[in-house]
mmCIF file of C-alpha atoms and ligand atoms in Angstrom:
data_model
loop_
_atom_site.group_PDB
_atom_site.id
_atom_site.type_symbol
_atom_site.label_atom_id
_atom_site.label_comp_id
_atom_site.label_asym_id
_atom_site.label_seq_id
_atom_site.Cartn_x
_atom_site.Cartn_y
_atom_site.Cartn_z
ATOM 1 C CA UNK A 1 214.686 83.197 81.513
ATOM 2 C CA UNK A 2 216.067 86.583 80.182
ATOM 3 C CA UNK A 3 214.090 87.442 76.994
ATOM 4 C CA UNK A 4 210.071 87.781 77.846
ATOM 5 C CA UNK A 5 206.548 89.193 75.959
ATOM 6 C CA UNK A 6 203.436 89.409 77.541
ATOM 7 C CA UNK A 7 200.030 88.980 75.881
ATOM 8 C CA UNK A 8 197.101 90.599 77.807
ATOM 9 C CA UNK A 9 193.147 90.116 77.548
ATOM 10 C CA UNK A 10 191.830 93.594 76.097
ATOM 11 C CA UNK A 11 189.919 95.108 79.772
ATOM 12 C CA UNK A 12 191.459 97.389 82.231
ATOM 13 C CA UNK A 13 192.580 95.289 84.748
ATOM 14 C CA UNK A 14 194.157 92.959 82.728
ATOM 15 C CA UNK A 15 195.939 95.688 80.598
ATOM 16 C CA UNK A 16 197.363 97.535 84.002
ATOM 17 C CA UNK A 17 198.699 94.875 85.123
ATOM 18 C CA UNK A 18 200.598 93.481 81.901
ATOM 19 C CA UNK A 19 201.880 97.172 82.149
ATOM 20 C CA UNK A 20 202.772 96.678 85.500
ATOM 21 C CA UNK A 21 204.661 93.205 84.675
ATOM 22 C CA UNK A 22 206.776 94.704 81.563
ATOM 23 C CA UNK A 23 207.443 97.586 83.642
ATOM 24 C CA UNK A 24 208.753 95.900 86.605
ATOM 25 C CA UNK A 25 210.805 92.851 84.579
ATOM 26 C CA UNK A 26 212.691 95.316 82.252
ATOM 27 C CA UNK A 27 213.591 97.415 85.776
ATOM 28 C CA UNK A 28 215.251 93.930 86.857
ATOM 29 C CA UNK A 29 216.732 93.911 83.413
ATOM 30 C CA UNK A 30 214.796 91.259 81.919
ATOM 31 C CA UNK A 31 214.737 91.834 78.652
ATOM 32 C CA UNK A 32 211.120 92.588 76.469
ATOM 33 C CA UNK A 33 211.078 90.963 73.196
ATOM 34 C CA UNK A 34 208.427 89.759 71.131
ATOM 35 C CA UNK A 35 210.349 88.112 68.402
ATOM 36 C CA UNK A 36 212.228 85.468 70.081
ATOM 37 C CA UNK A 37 211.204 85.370 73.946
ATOM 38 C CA UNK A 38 211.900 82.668 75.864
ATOM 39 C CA UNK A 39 208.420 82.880 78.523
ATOM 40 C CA UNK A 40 205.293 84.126 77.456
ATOM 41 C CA UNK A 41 203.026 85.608 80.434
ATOM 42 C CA UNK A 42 199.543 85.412 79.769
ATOM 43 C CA UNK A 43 197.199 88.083 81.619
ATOM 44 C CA UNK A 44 193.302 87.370 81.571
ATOM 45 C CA UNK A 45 191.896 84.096 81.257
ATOM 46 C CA UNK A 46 192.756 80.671 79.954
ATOM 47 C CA UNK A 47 191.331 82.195 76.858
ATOM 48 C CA UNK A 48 194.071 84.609 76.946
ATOM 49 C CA UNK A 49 196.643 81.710 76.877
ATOM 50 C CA UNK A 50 195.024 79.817 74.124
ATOM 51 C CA UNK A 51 195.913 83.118 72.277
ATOM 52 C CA UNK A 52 199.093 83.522 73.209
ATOM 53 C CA UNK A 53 199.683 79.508 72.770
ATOM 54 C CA UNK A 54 198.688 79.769 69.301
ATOM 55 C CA UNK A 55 200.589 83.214 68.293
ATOM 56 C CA UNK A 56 203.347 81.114 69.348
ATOM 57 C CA UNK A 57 202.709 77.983 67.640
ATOM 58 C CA UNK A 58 206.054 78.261 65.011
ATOM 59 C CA UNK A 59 208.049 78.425 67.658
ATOM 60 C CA UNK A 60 205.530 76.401 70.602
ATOM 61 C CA UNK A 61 208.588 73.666 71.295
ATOM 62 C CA UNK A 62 211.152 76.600 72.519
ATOM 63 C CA UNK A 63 208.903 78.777 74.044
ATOM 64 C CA UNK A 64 207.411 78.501 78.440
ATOM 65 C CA UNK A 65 204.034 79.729 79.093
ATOM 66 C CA UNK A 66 202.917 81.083 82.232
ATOM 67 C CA UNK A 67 199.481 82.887 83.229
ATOM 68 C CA UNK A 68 198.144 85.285 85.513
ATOM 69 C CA UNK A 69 194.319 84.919 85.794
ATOM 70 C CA UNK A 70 192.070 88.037 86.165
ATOM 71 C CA UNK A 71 189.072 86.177 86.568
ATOM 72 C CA UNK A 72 189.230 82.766 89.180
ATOM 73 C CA UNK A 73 192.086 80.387 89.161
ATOM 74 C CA UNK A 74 191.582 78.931 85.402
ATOM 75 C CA UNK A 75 193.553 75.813 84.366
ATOM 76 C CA UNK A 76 196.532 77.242 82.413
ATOM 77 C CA UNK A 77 197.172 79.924 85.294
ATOM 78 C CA UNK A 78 198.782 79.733 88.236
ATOM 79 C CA UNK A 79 198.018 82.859 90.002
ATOM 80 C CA UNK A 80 195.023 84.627 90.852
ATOM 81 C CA UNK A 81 194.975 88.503 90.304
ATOM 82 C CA UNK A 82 196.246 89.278 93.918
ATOM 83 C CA UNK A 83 199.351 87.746 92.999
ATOM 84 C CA UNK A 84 201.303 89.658 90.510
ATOM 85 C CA UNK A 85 204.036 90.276 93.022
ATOM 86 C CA UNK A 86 204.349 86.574 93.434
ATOM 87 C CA UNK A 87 204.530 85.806 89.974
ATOM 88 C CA UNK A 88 207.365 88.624 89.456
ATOM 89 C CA UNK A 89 209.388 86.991 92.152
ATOM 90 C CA UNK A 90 208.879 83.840 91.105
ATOM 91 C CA UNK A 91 209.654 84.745 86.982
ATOM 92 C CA UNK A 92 212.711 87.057 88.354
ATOM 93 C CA UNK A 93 214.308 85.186 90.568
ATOM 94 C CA UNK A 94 213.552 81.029 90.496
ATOM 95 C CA UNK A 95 213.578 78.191 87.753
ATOM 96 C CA UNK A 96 210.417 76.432 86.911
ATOM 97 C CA UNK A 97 209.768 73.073 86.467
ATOM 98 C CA UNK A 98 208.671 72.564 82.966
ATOM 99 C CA UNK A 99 204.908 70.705 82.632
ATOM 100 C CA UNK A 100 204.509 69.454 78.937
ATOM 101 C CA UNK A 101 201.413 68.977 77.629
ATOM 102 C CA UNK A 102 200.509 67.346 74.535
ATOM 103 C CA UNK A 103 198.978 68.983 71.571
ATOM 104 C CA UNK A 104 196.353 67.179 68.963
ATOM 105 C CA UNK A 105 197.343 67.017 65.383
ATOM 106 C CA UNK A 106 194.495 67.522 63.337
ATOM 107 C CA UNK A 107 194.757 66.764 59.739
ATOM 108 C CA UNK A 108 192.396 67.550 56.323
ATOM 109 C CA UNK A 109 192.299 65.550 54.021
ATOM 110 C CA UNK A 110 191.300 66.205 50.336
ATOM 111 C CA UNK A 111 192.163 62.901 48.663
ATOM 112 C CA UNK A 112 195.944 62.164 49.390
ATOM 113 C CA UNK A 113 196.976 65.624 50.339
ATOM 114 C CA UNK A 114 196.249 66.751 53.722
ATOM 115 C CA UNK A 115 197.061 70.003 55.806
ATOM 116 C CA UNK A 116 198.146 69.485 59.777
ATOM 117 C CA UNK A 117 196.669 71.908 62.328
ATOM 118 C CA UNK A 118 197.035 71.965 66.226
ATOM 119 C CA UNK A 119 194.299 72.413 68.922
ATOM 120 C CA UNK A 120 195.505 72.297 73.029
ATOM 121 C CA UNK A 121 191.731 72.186 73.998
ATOM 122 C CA UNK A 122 189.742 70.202 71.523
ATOM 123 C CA UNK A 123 189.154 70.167 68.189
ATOM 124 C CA UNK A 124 185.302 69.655 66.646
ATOM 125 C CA UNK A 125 183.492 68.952 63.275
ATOM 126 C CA UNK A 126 179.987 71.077 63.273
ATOM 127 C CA UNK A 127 176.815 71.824 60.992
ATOM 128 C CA UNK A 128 174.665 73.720 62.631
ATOM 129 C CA UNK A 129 172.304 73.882 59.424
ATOM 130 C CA UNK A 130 172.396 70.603 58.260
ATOM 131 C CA UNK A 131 172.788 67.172 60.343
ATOM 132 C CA UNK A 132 176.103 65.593 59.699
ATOM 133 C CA UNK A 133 176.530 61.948 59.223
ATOM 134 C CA UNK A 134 179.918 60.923 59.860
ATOM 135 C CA UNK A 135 181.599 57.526 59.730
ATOM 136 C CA UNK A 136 184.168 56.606 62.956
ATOM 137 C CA UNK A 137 186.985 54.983 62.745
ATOM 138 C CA UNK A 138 189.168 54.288 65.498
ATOM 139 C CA UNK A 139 192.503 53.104 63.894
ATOM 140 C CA UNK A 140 191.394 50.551 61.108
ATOM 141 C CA UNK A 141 188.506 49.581 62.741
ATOM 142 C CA UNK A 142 184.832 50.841 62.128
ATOM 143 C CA UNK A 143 183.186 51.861 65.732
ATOM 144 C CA UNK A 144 179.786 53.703 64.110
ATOM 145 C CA UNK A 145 178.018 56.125 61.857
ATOM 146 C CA UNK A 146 176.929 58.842 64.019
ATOM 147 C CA UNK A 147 174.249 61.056 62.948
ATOM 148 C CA UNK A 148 174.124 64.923 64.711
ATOM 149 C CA UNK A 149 174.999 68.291 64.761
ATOM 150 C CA UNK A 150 178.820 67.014 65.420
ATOM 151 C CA UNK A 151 181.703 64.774 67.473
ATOM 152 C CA UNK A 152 184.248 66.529 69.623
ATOM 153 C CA UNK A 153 187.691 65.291 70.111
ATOM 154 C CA UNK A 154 189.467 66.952 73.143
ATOM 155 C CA UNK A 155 192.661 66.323 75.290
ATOM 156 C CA UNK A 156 192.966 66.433 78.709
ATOM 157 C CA UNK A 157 193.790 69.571 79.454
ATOM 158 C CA UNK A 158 190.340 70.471 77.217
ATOM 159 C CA UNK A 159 188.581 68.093 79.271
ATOM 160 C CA UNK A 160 186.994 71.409 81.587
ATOM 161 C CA UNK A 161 186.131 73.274 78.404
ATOM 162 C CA UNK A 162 183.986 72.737 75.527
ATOM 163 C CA UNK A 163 184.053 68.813 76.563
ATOM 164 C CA UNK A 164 182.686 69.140 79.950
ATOM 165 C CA UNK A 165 179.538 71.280 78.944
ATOM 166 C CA UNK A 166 178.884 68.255 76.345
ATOM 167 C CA UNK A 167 178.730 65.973 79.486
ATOM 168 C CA UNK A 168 182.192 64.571 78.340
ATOM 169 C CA UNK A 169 184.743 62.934 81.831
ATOM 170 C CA UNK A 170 186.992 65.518 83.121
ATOM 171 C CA UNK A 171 190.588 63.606 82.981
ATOM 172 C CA UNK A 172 193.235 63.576 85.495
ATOM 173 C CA UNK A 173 196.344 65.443 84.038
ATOM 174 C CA UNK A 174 198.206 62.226 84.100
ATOM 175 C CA UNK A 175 196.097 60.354 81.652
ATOM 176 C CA UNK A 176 197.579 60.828 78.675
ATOM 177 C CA UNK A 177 194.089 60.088 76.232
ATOM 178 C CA UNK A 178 191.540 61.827 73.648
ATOM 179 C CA UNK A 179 188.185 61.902 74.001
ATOM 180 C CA UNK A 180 185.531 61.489 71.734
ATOM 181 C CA UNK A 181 181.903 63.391 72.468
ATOM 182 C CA UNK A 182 178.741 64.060 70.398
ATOM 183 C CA UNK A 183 176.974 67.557 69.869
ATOM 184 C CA UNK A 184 173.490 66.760 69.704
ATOM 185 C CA UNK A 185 173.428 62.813 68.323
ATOM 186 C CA UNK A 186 170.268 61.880 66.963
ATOM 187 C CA UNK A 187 169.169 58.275 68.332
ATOM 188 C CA UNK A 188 166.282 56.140 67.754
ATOM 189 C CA UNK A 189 165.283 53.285 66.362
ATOM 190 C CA UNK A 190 166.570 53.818 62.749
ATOM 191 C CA UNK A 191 169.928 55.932 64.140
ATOM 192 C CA UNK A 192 171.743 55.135 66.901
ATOM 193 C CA UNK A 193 175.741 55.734 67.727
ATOM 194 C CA UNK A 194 177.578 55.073 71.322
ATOM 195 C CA UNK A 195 175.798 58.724 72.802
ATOM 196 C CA UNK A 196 178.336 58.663 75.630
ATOM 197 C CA UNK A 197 181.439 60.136 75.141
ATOM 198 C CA UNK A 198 184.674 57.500 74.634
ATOM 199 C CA UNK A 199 187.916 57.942 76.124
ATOM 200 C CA UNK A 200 190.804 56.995 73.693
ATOM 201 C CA UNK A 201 194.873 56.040 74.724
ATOM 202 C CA UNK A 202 196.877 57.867 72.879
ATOM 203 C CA UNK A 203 199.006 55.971 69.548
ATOM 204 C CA UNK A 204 195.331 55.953 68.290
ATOM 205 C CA UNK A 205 194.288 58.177 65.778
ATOM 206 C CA UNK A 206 190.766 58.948 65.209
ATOM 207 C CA UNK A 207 188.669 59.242 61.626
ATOM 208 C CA UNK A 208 185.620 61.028 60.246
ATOM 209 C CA UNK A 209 184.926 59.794 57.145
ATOM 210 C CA UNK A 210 181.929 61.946 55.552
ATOM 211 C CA UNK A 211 180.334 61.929 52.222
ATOM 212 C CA UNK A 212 179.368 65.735 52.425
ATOM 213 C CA UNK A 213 181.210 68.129 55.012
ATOM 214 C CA UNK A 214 179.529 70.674 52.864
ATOM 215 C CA UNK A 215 178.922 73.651 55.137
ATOM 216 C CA UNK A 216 180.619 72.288 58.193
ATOM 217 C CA UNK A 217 183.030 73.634 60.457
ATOM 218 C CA UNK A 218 185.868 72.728 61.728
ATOM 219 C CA UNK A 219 187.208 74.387 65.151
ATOM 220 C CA UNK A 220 190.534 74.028 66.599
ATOM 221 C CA UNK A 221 190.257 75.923 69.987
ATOM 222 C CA UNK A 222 189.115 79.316 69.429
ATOM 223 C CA UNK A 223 189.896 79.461 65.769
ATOM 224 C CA UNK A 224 187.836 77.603 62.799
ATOM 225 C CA UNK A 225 188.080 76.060 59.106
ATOM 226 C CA UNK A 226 185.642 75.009 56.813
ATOM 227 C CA UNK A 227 185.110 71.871 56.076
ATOM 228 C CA UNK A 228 183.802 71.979 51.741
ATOM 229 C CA UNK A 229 185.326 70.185 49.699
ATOM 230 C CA UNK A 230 187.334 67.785 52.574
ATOM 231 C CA UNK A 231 186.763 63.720 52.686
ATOM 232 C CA UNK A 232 188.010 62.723 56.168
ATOM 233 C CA UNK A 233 189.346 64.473 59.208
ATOM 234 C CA UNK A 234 192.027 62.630 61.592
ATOM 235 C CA UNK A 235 193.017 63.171 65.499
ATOM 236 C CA UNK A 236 195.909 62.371 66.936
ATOM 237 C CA UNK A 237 197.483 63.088 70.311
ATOM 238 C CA UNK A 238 201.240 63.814 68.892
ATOM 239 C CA UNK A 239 204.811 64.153 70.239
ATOM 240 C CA UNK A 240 204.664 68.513 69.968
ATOM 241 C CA UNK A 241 204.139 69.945 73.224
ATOM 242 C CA UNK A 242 203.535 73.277 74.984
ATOM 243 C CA UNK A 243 205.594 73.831 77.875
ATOM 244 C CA UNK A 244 204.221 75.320 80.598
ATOM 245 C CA UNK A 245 206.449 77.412 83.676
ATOM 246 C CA UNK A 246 205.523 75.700 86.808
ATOM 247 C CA UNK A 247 207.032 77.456 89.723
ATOM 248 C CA UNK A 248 204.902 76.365 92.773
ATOM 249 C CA UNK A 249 202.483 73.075 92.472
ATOM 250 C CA UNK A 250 199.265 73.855 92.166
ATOM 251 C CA UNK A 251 196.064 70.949 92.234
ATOM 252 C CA UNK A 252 194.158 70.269 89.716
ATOM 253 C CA UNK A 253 191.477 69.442 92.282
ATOM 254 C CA UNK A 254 191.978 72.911 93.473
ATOM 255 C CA UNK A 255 191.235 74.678 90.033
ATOM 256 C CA UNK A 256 188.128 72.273 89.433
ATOM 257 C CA UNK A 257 186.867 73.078 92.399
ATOM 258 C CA UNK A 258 187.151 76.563 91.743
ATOM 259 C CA UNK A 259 185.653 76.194 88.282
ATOM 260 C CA UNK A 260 181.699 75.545 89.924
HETATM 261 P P1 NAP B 301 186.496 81.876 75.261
HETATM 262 O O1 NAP B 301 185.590 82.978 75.565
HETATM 263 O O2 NAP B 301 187.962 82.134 75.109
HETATM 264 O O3 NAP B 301 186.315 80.719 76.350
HETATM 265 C C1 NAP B 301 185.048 80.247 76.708
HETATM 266 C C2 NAP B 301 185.123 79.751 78.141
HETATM 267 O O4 NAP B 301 185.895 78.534 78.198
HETATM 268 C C3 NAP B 301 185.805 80.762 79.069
HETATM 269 O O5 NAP B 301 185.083 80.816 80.266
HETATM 270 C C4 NAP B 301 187.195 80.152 79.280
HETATM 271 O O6 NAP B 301 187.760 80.502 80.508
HETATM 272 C C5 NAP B 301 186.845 78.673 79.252
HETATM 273 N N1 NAP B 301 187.985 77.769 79.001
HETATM 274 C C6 NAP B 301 188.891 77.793 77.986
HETATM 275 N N2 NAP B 301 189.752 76.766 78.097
HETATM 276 C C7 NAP B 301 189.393 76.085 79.221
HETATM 277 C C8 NAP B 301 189.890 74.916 79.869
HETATM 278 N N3 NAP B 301 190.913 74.223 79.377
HETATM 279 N N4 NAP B 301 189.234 74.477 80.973
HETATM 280 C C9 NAP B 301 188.178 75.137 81.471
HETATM 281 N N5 NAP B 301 187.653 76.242 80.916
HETATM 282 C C10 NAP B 301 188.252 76.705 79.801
HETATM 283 O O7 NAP B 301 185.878 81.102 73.992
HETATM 284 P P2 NAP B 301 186.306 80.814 72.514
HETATM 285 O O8 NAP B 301 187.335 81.801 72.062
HETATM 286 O O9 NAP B 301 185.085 80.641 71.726
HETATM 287 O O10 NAP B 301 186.966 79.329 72.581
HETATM 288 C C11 NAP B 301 188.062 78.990 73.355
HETATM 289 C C12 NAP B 301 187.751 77.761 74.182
HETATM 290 O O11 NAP B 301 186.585 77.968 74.932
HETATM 291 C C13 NAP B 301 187.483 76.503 73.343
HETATM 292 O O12 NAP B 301 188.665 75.734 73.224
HETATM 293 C C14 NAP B 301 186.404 75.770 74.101
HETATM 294 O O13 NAP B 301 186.877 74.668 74.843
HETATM 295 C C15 NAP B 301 185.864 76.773 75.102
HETATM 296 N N6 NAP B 301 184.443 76.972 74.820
HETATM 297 C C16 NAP B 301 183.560 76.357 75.622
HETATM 298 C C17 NAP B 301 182.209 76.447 75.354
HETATM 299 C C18 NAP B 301 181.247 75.739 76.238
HETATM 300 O O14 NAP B 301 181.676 75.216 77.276
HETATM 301 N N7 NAP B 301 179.980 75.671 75.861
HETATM 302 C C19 NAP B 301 181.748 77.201 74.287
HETATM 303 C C20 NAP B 301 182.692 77.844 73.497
HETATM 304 C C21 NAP B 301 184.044 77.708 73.761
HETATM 305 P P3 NAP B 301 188.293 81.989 80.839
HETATM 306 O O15 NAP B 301 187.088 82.772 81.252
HETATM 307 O O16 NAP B 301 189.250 81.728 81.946
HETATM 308 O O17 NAP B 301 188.956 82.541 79.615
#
């Protein structure tokens, strides 16, 4: 891959090193541009690649990611900080295999029109001020009214984020699923809803239905919507995928095991 940009987390370390990496690429003739690249190197965290995952979304399906992690492993980077001259040997001189992973569709709708976002971690409806009551719908069929501060709908890959510290499974990278958690579900004897979270095969598509989303959120990753105004929110896992630059294996039961 010829044509390269790097995005970099904003502290030192992180910063000298993306320096380091356009420095030493452009020396081997590798060519810097920001436009049109064909890999994306992400320096920081796996925060840093949800960045750099979104700038990229227009052009996500054409595009390899890879990341250098200036923290522990994370689980969109393959090397640790140590390892920036293995990563430049790797990017200069072999060809990756190519991990796809799917992205979920989001979509708000206002009646019969709708607008389509994408989340690669999860995406979640919120009120912190007011308690949400929210109809489920998985496919046609009713599954509950939940009552809380909010359900969470993440992917596999988002199944060590935001998921995991609402008690949600973490998922094996080859199931190919959703999962649905609650944020603070209220249940007693007058409210009650499933209160663990459900995991969902993907060609399902998942629906909030809410009479008010009045003052609620919703947040796709690290960026956010509001909700006024909207009637329903949908989930979907869908055919667009990131592609991520795999040059040596690495577990996954190596990076959870580094993540505690
Ligand atoms: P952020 O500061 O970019 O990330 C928050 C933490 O989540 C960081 O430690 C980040 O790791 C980690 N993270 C991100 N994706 C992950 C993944 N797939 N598996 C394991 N850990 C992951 O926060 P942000 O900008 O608000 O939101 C970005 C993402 O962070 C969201 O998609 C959400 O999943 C996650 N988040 C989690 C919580 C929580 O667990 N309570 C709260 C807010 C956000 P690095 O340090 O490597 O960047």
């Amino acid at each position: 891959m010829e044509r390269f940009t790097v995005v970099t987390r904003e502290d030192e370390l992180s910063l000298s090193l993306g320096k380091k990496i356009v420095d030493r690429l452009t020396l081997q003739n590798k060519i810097f541009d920001d436009q049109n690249p064909q890999i994306v190197i992400s320096v920081g965290g796996d925060g840093t690649m949800l960045h750099a995952l979104h700038q990229r979304m227009h052009q996500i399906e054409s595009v390899h990611f890879v990341g250098i992690h200036t923290g522990t492993l994370g689980f969109f980077t393959d090397y640790e900080e140590g390892e920036v001259d293995i990563l430049l040997e790797d990017v200069i001189h072999r060809q990756p295999i190519t991990e796809e992973v799917q992205l979920l569709e989001v979509k708000r709708y206002n009646g019969d029109k709708f607008e389509t976002l994408y989340a690669i971690n999860e995406a979640r409806v919120e009120n912190i001020i007011k308690t949400m009551r929210i109809e489920v719908l998985i496919g046609d069929e009713y599954l509950e009214t939940f009552r809380g501060n909010g359900l969470c709908v993440s992917t596999q890959i988002g199944s060590t984020a935001y998921n995991r510290s609402l008690r949600g499974a973490v998922l094996l990278p080859s199931i190919r699923a959703m999962q649905l958690t609650e944020v603070a579900g209220i249940h007693h004897k007058l409210s009650r809803s499933l209160s663990t979270s459900l995991v969902i095969p993907e060609n399902n598509i998942i629906r909030f239905e809410s009479k008010s989303y009045n003052d609620s959120i919703l947040c796709y990753d690290h960026l956010h919507v509001r909700l006024d105004g909207v009637d329903a929110v949908e989930f979907q896992l869908c055919k667009k995928a990131a592609r991520f630059a795999r040059y040596r294996p690495t577990s996954f039961i190596k990076r959870l095991n580094n993540l505690y």
